[in-house]
Amino acid sequence: MIRKLLVANRGEIARRIFRTCDQLGIATVAVYSHADRDAPHVREAREAIYIGPAESRDSYLRIEKILEAVRRTGADAIHPGYGFLAETADFAEACEARGLIFVGPRADAIRAMASKIEARKIAKRAGVPVVPSEGFPLLVKAAAGGGGKGMRRVDRAEDLESARAEAAREAEAAFGDGTLLIERYLERARHIEVQIFGDLHGNVVHLFERECSVQRRHQKIIEESPAPNLSPDVRGALCEAALRIAREIGYSSAGTVEFLVTPAGEFFFLEVNTRIQVEHPVTEMVLGFDLVRMQIEVAEGRALPALELEPRGHAIEARLYAEDPANGFLPSTGKILAWRAPQGVRVESGIERETEVGIHYDPLLAKIIAHANSRAKAIRKLRWALERTLVHGVTMNREFLTRVLDHPDFAAGSVHTDFAITYERDRSAEAVAKTALDAYRDARRQATRAVLPHVPSGYRNNPFQPAPPRAQVISCDEGHIRVEIDGAQYSFDVSEDASRHWIGDFSFARESRYPSEEGAASEESASSPMPGKVLRILVEPNGEVQPGDPLVILEAMKMEQTVRAHAAGIVDAVLVKPGQVVAPGETLVHVRSKGESK
Amino acid sequence: MVDTGSETYRANYAWMTREIDRLRAELKRSTEGGGAKYNERHKARGKLLPRERIEALLDEGSYFLEIAPLAGIGMEGEVPGAGIIGGIGLVENRECLIIANEATAKGGATGEPGLIKNARLADVARENRLPTILLVEAAGADLPQQSKVFVPGGRGFREITRRSKLRIPTISVVFGPSTAGGAYLPGMSDYVVMVRKRASVYLAGPPLVKMATGETADEESLGGAEMHSRVSGLSDFLADSELDGLRIAREIVSHFNLPKPTVEMAPVEEPLYPAEELLGIASADPRVPFEAREIIARIVDGSRFTEFKAQYGTTLVTGFAHVHGFPVGILANNGVLMSESAAKGAQFIALANQQNIPLLFLQNITGFMVGRSYEEQGIIRNGAKLINAVSNSTVPAITIMIGGSYGAGNYAMCGRAYDPRFLFTWPNHRIAVMGPQQLAGVMDIVKREGAARQGMAVDEEQLTSQKKALEDQITRESDPYFATARVWDDGIIDPRDTRTVLAISLSAALNRTVEGTMEWGVFRH
């Protein structure tokens, strides 16, 4: 029996594992990096141990620091979550060696599947077809990888080398292993995976499939179960193939066997993920049980019960990311200013108000999972939930997700991994938000004004410029406004930080009414503060200077006076010579700011 | 109750609406500076128009109550706003008086109306203890008018330093030339901000220097912002641009330590009756009286008015109310002033002083009652009581002329000569020693009596035409535009804005501690 479990992870998955532990009565230990000192997962664990700086390789990826945290807290089990050390065989092995319970598969299973090359061999042995490795287009990917990192599509032979080089660099950086795997890129294929589960007594079951075809940059964003429009024959064959592979390696704990399924119904083995998946909640929702609990119980040695499984209804998950869909899905960072999870659906989140979303970790903000008795109803529910989700402080992909849900191909269940929508910000909605923001700022300024808050905003007895049209404010409190614009009412949540205002789905840069002070110093020259004699000149023409650098030393009033640079720049000209007597205000050195031309 | 369907209401409303249109047209003209051509030239030099400078200086969403925007209108050598824009607005949440030279009109040179307006603005700053921000770009005196402006013009500089002594700071932001006498605007100020490559401040420009001493010097070396910031020390802050200068001015204000005195405030409530109805209530014809309480009900918080001595001296309504939460004691004419109403007014003013309550005068007065029995009852004696009280009262007073302002009624109801802190008028307002027909009629009688004494026959035709001419002259001189041109008031306002204008005025006035007096001149009982 496990008494105390350490989660070697962070964010939503750490919180989700702690929740199950709380239900089981297992004490919990969180680990955290410098960046996560105030993260929700840290506060929710009974104990929390610092494991190093923000960079993953110095904290969450450091096996010895995790083991040290185990020693300090007396934890008897480790759950690795997903990512980080979840599929590092050495970690599982180190745990096993110390007599710790590793809530995951055995180290040898991890090792066997860690290399995609090795995994292909096992699949072949198990009689499962693998993706052919010849012909174009090709997909170059990291053998050790996951999450789309180190992945490149190559359409022409001449591009192969550069793609290999790039992918290898990325793989090396992300996984510490630049080994690549090259497979045919199967066009219009669907990504379908089968959840498998094994115990330590040789029992293996499958828990049906998940469809994960909607991806961006090879990263899943919407997952569902069951897969739509999948014939019972193909579904049965997929599940059977997954079981064969699981048996081949004697798999224990939760895992996922991924396949590509062509429009013709052919399927090919892709890889095995030897961990709990990000998208495991959709399986939980249709089956009605807790996969993490099963993981823990199996790790404790319990045999899998005889399960009569029948998926009920349809579950669909959307991943809310801090990223900008209008700008190549670039990750967005910042402090969460407002966060409101929708009601009536399952939400797994790693954020709260004030959480910093930084550059060091996956930008996943939350997973939102809807379950209903049909696919159409689940989609409708998820869409409703997304519309009611509020995140301010970072740019997110929420609108993008709802557009995917609205897409006829998605509704028809006919999407594949090449599915992409062209996304542009909704300009008319943006204009409404801007109008509402102006009204909000105005109303708040009025309400908080110390002097005459009830005098109409911008009152003029002699108007000079026409007053800008304002939305009709129905109600306005801090952080919220309801307005009427062009005969329609809208409610918005509003947040602000030092640089931006956030309203509804949009954010707008704060505009300064005055030029910035930084710009002001750009054309500074150095001049003498008082009458004196030049003692020494410390710079030469074309030399680079930083603010505060000494330029000239004067002798004045029997004292040495150092004249320093006001701003960074290049010395354009030195206008004085040593020994020269200078007048107050006389320019001594011309410094040109770097951007400025001569 | 006001019958908004009545003939009178509708006629008044229609008339007032036309008058407001005229007011708006005149005001619009006052904002156009030197006209499109000069404005464009000004902007082409990369400069902000004076009104743009004010907008950029004010807090976002701040009000701006312009003082005497139509000064000089219709007068000889008229320039919009008499060449100056001045008003009260918020800078860093602090009430400030902002004065900008109308640089596009005659280069911002000051004539006689400008001088009068400047003097009035200096009063506003001193009386209400308002920090002052001068947005300077001025050619100095209007040289052809020098005989009118040179000698009295000195006052402006004197006022800046007297305010300084009273701890009422002045900031000058110099955007352009500020030369000769104008150089003393920054010279006398407590804080000086000069805009790089724009400001030029010197006693004598290059031509005059060449004439006087033979020295050749350019504008920048004679009085540029760099020179004054690095060498002469006249400038305290060197701004990179106009906007930067305004930003610096705001920053300076943010460091002031001048806490506003407090008064007991009530929760702010809108009146129960719409301000719109003021347009139909106020009479188009100054000879037709209207109910003062209907005006009060559309100005004060919650339309709540605690009337004092309601049954006594009924031609003067007195009582307590709040405007935007500020306490006020109101005196409003409701007919001709009688002995009782005058005495009641004096008593009420004394009460307001005892309680440090600001006063609001709603002036609509044809004068004191005349006639033998009224003289016998001591109408002069009682009127003198009221004038004594108004003269010696030390609580801030604000006067709104909502109708006629004739005769000694103007004095007793705190006309300009009695130094109310602010005085605004409605478009239906008329001001003169008496009504035009009355005055012409009096002169007619005087002439006839004179002729009779000398035994001369009257030339009826001549007398009629003289009477007509005089009546026309007085009508013209009683006009609100004639008055506002001479800064007899602080501006004509849309009656619907009365509550707002009053609130801004009251709040400004309360920057100086209210200290009501208990000392009065000898009352003649």
mmCIF file of N, CA and C in Angstrom, chain A residues 244-318:
data_model
loop_
_atom_site.group_PDB
_atom_site.id
_atom_site.type_symbol
_atom_site.label_atom_id
_atom_site.label_comp_id
_atom_site.label_asym_id
_atom_site.label_seq_id
_atom_site.Cartn_x
_atom_site.Cartn_y
_atom_site.Cartn_z
ATOM 1 N N ARG A 244 -2.144 -6.804 -28.703
ATOM 2 C CA ARG A 244 -1.039 -7.689 -29.092
ATOM 3 C C ARG A 244 0.308 -7.059 -28.744
ATOM 4 N N ILE A 245 0.399 -5.743 -29.034
ATOM 5 C CA ILE A 245 1.658 -5.045 -28.723
ATOM 6 C C ILE A 245 1.880 -5.005 -27.211
ATOM 7 N N ALA A 246 0.834 -4.708 -26.476
ATOM 8 C CA ALA A 246 0.938 -4.650 -25.016
ATOM 9 C C ALA A 246 1.399 -5.983 -24.451
ATOM 10 N N ARG A 247 0.830 -7.035 -25.001
ATOM 11 C CA ARG A 247 1.213 -8.373 -24.521
ATOM 12 C C ARG A 247 2.659 -8.691 -24.883
ATOM 13 N N GLU A 248 3.055 -8.264 -26.086
ATOM 14 C CA GLU A 248 4.402 -8.522 -26.589
ATOM 15 C C GLU A 248 5.463 -7.997 -25.614
ATOM 16 N N ILE A 249 5.145 -6.838 -24.989
ATOM 17 C CA ILE A 249 6.136 -6.254 -24.081
ATOM 18 C C ILE A 249 5.753 -6.473 -22.615
ATOM 19 N N GLY A 250 4.699 -7.193 -22.354
ATOM 20 C CA GLY A 250 4.283 -7.461 -20.971
ATOM 21 C C GLY A 250 3.969 -6.165 -20.248
ATOM 22 N N TYR A 251 3.148 -5.354 -20.864
ATOM 23 C CA TYR A 251 2.918 -4.001 -20.372
ATOM 24 C C TYR A 251 2.129 -3.975 -19.070
ATOM 25 N N SER A 252 2.570 -3.146 -18.143
ATOM 26 C CA SER A 252 1.806 -2.894 -16.925
ATOM 27 C C SER A 252 1.518 -1.397 -16.863
ATOM 28 N N SER A 253 0.493 -1.017 -16.119
ATOM 29 C CA SER A 253 0.057 0.379 -15.955
ATOM 30 C C SER A 253 -0.650 0.896 -17.221
ATOM 31 N N ALA A 254 -0.882 2.218 -17.232
ATOM 32 C CA ALA A 254 -1.622 2.831 -18.338
ATOM 33 C C ALA A 254 -0.678 3.151 -19.475
ATOM 34 N N GLY A 255 -1.139 2.928 -20.689
ATOM 35 C CA GLY A 255 -0.337 3.278 -21.855
ATOM 36 C C GLY A 255 -1.239 3.506 -23.035
ATOM 37 N N THR A 256 -0.644 3.999 -24.086
ATOM 38 C CA THR A 256 -1.440 4.306 -25.271
ATOM 39 C C THR A 256 -0.704 3.806 -26.500
ATOM 40 N N VAL A 257 -1.440 3.111 -27.356
ATOM 41 C CA VAL A 257 -0.855 2.682 -28.623
ATOM 42 C C VAL A 257 -1.463 3.567 -29.706
ATOM 43 N N GLU A 258 -0.592 4.273 -30.425
ATOM 44 C CA GLU A 258 -1.078 5.226 -31.423
ATOM 45 C C GLU A 258 -1.013 4.621 -32.817
ATOM 46 N N PHE A 259 -2.058 4.929 -33.608
ATOM 47 C CA PHE A 259 -2.129 4.443 -34.980
ATOM 48 C C PHE A 259 -2.489 5.573 -35.913
ATOM 49 N N LEU A 260 -2.088 5.391 -37.169
ATOM 50 C CA LEU A 260 -2.628 6.231 -38.225
ATOM 51 C C LEU A 260 -3.602 5.361 -39.008
ATOM 52 N N VAL A 261 -4.776 5.936 -39.285
ATOM 53 C CA VAL A 261 -5.796 5.184 -40.012
ATOM 54 C C VAL A 261 -6.069 5.932 -41.311
ATOM 55 N N THR A 262 -5.902 5.229 -42.441
ATOM 56 C CA THR A 262 -6.070 5.906 -43.738
ATOM 57 C C THR A 262 -7.546 5.959 -44.089
ATOM 58 N N PRO A 263 -7.892 6.826 -45.070
ATOM 59 C CA PRO A 263 -9.295 6.903 -45.483
ATOM 60 C C PRO A 263 -9.824 5.543 -45.926
ATOM 61 N N ALA A 264 -8.944 4.675 -46.418
ATOM 62 C CA ALA A 264 -9.384 3.361 -46.878
ATOM 63 C C ALA A 264 -9.618 2.395 -45.720
ATOM 64 N N GLY A 265 -9.267 2.812 -44.518
ATOM 65 C CA GLY A 265 -9.492 1.934 -43.370
ATOM 66 C C GLY A 265 -8.267 1.109 -43.005
ATOM 67 N N GLU A 266 -7.161 1.302 -43.738
ATOM 68 C CA GLU A 266 -5.911 0.641 -43.353
ATOM 69 C C GLU A 266 -5.381 1.348 -42.107
ATOM 70 N N PHE A 267 -4.697 0.623 -41.265
ATOM 71 C CA PHE A 267 -4.082 1.324 -40.144
ATOM 72 C C PHE A 267 -2.637 0.884 -39.949
ATOM 73 N N PHE A 268 -1.855 1.798 -39.385
ATOM 74 C CA PHE A 268 -0.433 1.557 -39.180
ATOM 75 C C PHE A 268 -0.058 1.946 -37.765
ATOM 76 N N PHE A 269 0.773 1.149 -37.151
ATOM 77 C CA PHE A 269 1.287 1.461 -35.818
ATOM 78 C C PHE A 269 2.213 2.675 -35.890
ATOM 79 N N LEU A 270 2.036 3.563 -34.931
ATOM 80 C CA LEU A 270 2.902 4.744 -34.848
ATOM 81 C C LEU A 270 3.898 4.614 -33.693
ATOM 82 N N GLU A 271 3.345 4.537 -32.483
ATOM 83 C CA GLU A 271 4.204 4.453 -31.309
ATOM 84 C C GLU A 271 3.379 4.083 -30.086
ATOM 85 N N VAL A 272 4.097 3.781 -29.000
ATOM 86 C CA VAL A 272 3.417 3.536 -27.727
ATOM 87 C C VAL A 272 3.850 4.621 -26.747
ATOM 88 N N ASN A 273 2.888 5.219 -26.099
ATOM 89 C CA ASN A 273 3.203 6.180 -25.030
ATOM 90 C C ASN A 273 3.067 5.452 -23.714
ATOM 91 N N THR A 274 4.203 5.345 -23.032
ATOM 92 C CA THR A 274 4.219 4.525 -21.811
ATOM 93 C C THR A 274 3.948 5.397 -20.586
ATOM 94 N N ARG A 275 2.790 6.050 -20.584
ATOM 95 C CA ARG A 275 2.470 6.970 -19.492
ATOM 96 C C ARG A 275 0.989 7.260 -19.552
ATOM 97 N N ILE A 276 0.531 8.001 -18.563
ATOM 98 C CA ILE A 276 -0.827 8.528 -18.626
ATOM 99 C C ILE A 276 -0.815 9.644 -19.674
ATOM 100 N N GLN A 277 -1.831 9.695 -20.516
ATOM 101 C CA GLN A 277 -1.847 10.698 -21.583
ATOM 102 C C GLN A 277 -2.542 11.969 -21.122
ATOM 103 N N VAL A 278 -2.191 13.084 -21.768
ATOM 104 C CA VAL A 278 -2.887 14.347 -21.511
ATOM 105 C C VAL A 278 -4.396 14.134 -21.667
ATOM 106 N N GLU A 279 -4.760 13.380 -22.719
ATOM 107 C CA GLU A 279 -6.178 13.273 -23.075
ATOM 108 C C GLU A 279 -6.896 12.110 -22.379
ATOM 109 N N HIS A 280 -6.280 11.554 -21.308
ATOM 110 C CA HIS A 280 -6.928 10.409 -20.654
ATOM 111 C C HIS A 280 -8.329 10.701 -20.125
ATOM 112 N N PRO A 281 -8.686 11.967 -19.805
ATOM 113 C CA PRO A 281 -10.031 12.195 -19.260
ATOM 114 C C PRO A 281 -11.165 11.787 -20.199
ATOM 115 N N VAL A 282 -10.970 11.828 -21.512
ATOM 116 C CA VAL A 282 -12.106 11.454 -22.369
ATOM 117 C C VAL A 282 -12.436 9.978 -22.186
ATOM 118 N N THR A 283 -11.405 9.148 -21.989
ATOM 119 C CA THR A 283 -11.635 7.731 -21.731
ATOM 120 C C THR A 283 -12.326 7.561 -20.373
ATOM 121 N N GLU A 284 -11.861 8.301 -19.394
ATOM 122 C CA GLU A 284 -12.484 8.239 -18.062
ATOM 123 C C GLU A 284 -13.960 8.603 -18.124
ATOM 124 N N MET A 285 -14.272 9.626 -18.932
ATOM 125 C CA MET A 285 -15.651 10.105 -18.971
ATOM 126 C C MET A 285 -16.577 9.078 -19.613
ATOM 127 N N VAL A 286 -16.120 8.417 -20.686
ATOM 128 C CA VAL A 286 -17.028 7.457 -21.336
ATOM 129 C C VAL A 286 -17.081 6.135 -20.578
ATOM 130 N N LEU A 287 -16.008 5.837 -19.814
ATOM 131 C CA LEU A 287 -16.022 4.565 -19.084
ATOM 132 C C LEU A 287 -16.483 4.748 -17.636
ATOM 133 N N GLY A 288 -16.379 5.980 -17.155
ATOM 134 C CA GLY A 288 -16.862 6.253 -15.806
ATOM 135 C C GLY A 288 -15.920 5.795 -14.715
ATOM 136 N N PHE A 289 -14.630 5.651 -14.987
ATOM 137 C CA PHE A 289 -13.727 5.428 -13.873
ATOM 138 C C PHE A 289 -12.423 6.195 -13.974
ATOM 139 N N ASP A 290 -11.667 6.079 -12.883
ATOM 140 C CA ASP A 290 -10.519 6.951 -12.664
ATOM 141 C C ASP A 290 -9.243 6.207 -13.056
ATOM 142 N N LEU A 291 -8.630 6.604 -14.146
ATOM 143 C CA LEU A 291 -7.440 5.894 -14.639
ATOM 144 C C LEU A 291 -6.246 6.064 -13.699
ATOM 145 N N VAL A 292 -6.149 7.179 -13.062
ATOM 146 C CA VAL A 292 -5.020 7.404 -12.146
ATOM 147 C C VAL A 292 -5.171 6.485 -10.931
ATOM 148 N N ARG A 293 -6.402 6.360 -10.470
ATOM 149 C CA ARG A 293 -6.652 5.434 -9.366
ATOM 150 C C ARG A 293 -6.273 4.008 -9.772
ATOM 151 N N MET A 294 -6.657 3.625 -11.014
ATOM 152 C CA MET A 294 -6.293 2.301 -11.507
ATOM 153 C C MET A 294 -4.773 2.144 -11.553
ATOM 154 N N GLN A 295 -4.096 3.200 -11.999
ATOM 155 C CA GLN A 295 -2.621 3.171 -12.056
ATOM 156 C C GLN A 295 -2.034 2.901 -10.675
ATOM 157 N N ILE A 296 -2.578 3.655 -9.699
ATOM 158 C CA ILE A 296 -2.045 3.535 -8.331
ATOM 159 C C ILE A 296 -2.308 2.131 -7.787
ATOM 160 N N GLU A 297 -3.521 1.643 -8.001
ATOM 161 C CA GLU A 297 -3.871 0.342 -7.450
ATOM 162 C C GLU A 297 -3.078 -0.789 -8.115
ATOM 163 N N VAL A 298 -2.902 -0.662 -9.426
ATOM 164 C CA VAL A 298 -2.095 -1.661 -10.143
ATOM 165 C C VAL A 298 -0.648 -1.604 -9.656
ATOM 166 N N ALA A 299 -0.146 -0.388 -9.423
ATOM 167 C CA ALA A 299 1.235 -0.241 -8.942
ATOM 168 C C ALA A 299 1.394 -0.841 -7.541
ATOM 169 N N GLU A 300 0.321 -0.803 -6.790
ATOM 170 C CA GLU A 300 0.348 -1.407 -5.451
ATOM 171 C C GLU A 300 0.277 -2.927 -5.511
ATOM 172 N N GLY A 301 0.051 -3.457 -6.728
ATOM 173 C CA GLY A 301 0.064 -4.906 -6.905
ATOM 174 C C GLY A 301 -1.299 -5.527 -7.097
ATOM 175 N N ARG A 302 -2.289 -4.729 -7.133
ATOM 176 C CA ARG A 302 -3.633 -5.263 -7.286
ATOM 177 C C ARG A 302 -3.824 -5.759 -8.736
ATOM 178 N N ALA A 303 -4.511 -6.895 -8.861
ATOM 179 C CA ALA A 303 -4.784 -7.420 -10.202
ATOM 180 C C ALA A 303 -5.944 -6.655 -10.804
ATOM 181 N N LEU A 304 -5.905 -6.473 -12.125
ATOM 182 C CA LEU A 304 -7.008 -5.801 -12.809
ATOM 183 C C LEU A 304 -8.278 -6.611 -12.589
ATOM 184 N N PRO A 305 -9.356 -5.982 -12.210
ATOM 185 C CA PRO A 305 -10.603 -6.723 -12.054
ATOM 186 C C PRO A 305 -11.133 -7.138 -13.424
ATOM 187 N N ALA A 306 -11.977 -8.094 -13.417
ATOM 188 C CA ALA A 306 -12.606 -8.490 -14.678
ATOM 189 C C ALA A 306 -13.589 -7.389 -15.047
ATOM 190 N N LEU A 307 -13.307 -6.707 -16.155
ATOM 191 C CA LEU A 307 -14.119 -5.545 -16.505
ATOM 192 C C LEU A 307 -15.042 -5.867 -17.668
ATOM 193 N N GLU A 308 -16.311 -5.547 -17.479
ATOM 194 C CA GLU A 308 -17.270 -5.620 -18.595
ATOM 195 C C GLU A 308 -17.444 -4.194 -19.076
ATOM 196 N N LEU A 309 -16.679 -3.828 -20.074
ATOM 197 C CA LEU A 309 -16.636 -2.411 -20.424
ATOM 198 C C LEU A 309 -17.496 -2.096 -21.632
ATOM 199 N N GLU A 310 -18.248 -1.046 -21.489
ATOM 200 C CA GLU A 310 -19.035 -0.551 -22.611
ATOM 201 C C GLU A 310 -19.006 0.984 -22.537
ATOM 202 N N PRO A 311 -18.369 1.642 -23.508
ATOM 203 C CA PRO A 311 -18.337 3.112 -23.440
ATOM 204 C C PRO A 311 -19.751 3.674 -23.444
ATOM 205 N N ARG A 312 -19.939 4.690 -22.620
ATOM 206 C CA ARG A 312 -21.260 5.320 -22.548
ATOM 207 C C ARG A 312 -21.179 6.737 -23.063
ATOM 208 N N GLY A 313 -21.966 7.008 -24.105
ATOM 209 C CA GLY A 313 -22.036 8.355 -24.647
ATOM 210 C C GLY A 313 -20.755 8.752 -25.342
ATOM 211 N N HIS A 314 -20.495 10.065 -25.328
ATOM 212 C CA HIS A 314 -19.372 10.598 -26.081
ATOM 213 C C HIS A 314 -18.690 11.671 -25.231
ATOM 214 N N ALA A 315 -17.373 11.613 -25.208
ATOM 215 C CA ALA A 315 -16.639 12.647 -24.454
ATOM 216 C C ALA A 315 -15.684 13.345 -25.404
ATOM 217 N N ILE A 316 -15.512 14.627 -25.180
ATOM 218 C CA ILE A 316 -14.619 15.394 -26.057
ATOM 219 C C ILE A 316 -13.864 16.410 -25.212
ATOM 220 N N GLU A 317 -12.572 16.519 -25.483
ATOM 221 C CA GLU A 317 -11.697 17.402 -24.698
ATOM 222 C C GLU A 317 -11.092 18.466 -25.604
ATOM 223 N N ALA A 318 -11.024 19.675 -25.104
ATOM 224 C CA ALA A 318 -10.313 20.746 -25.814
ATOM 225 C C ALA A 318 -9.185 21.228 -24.921
#
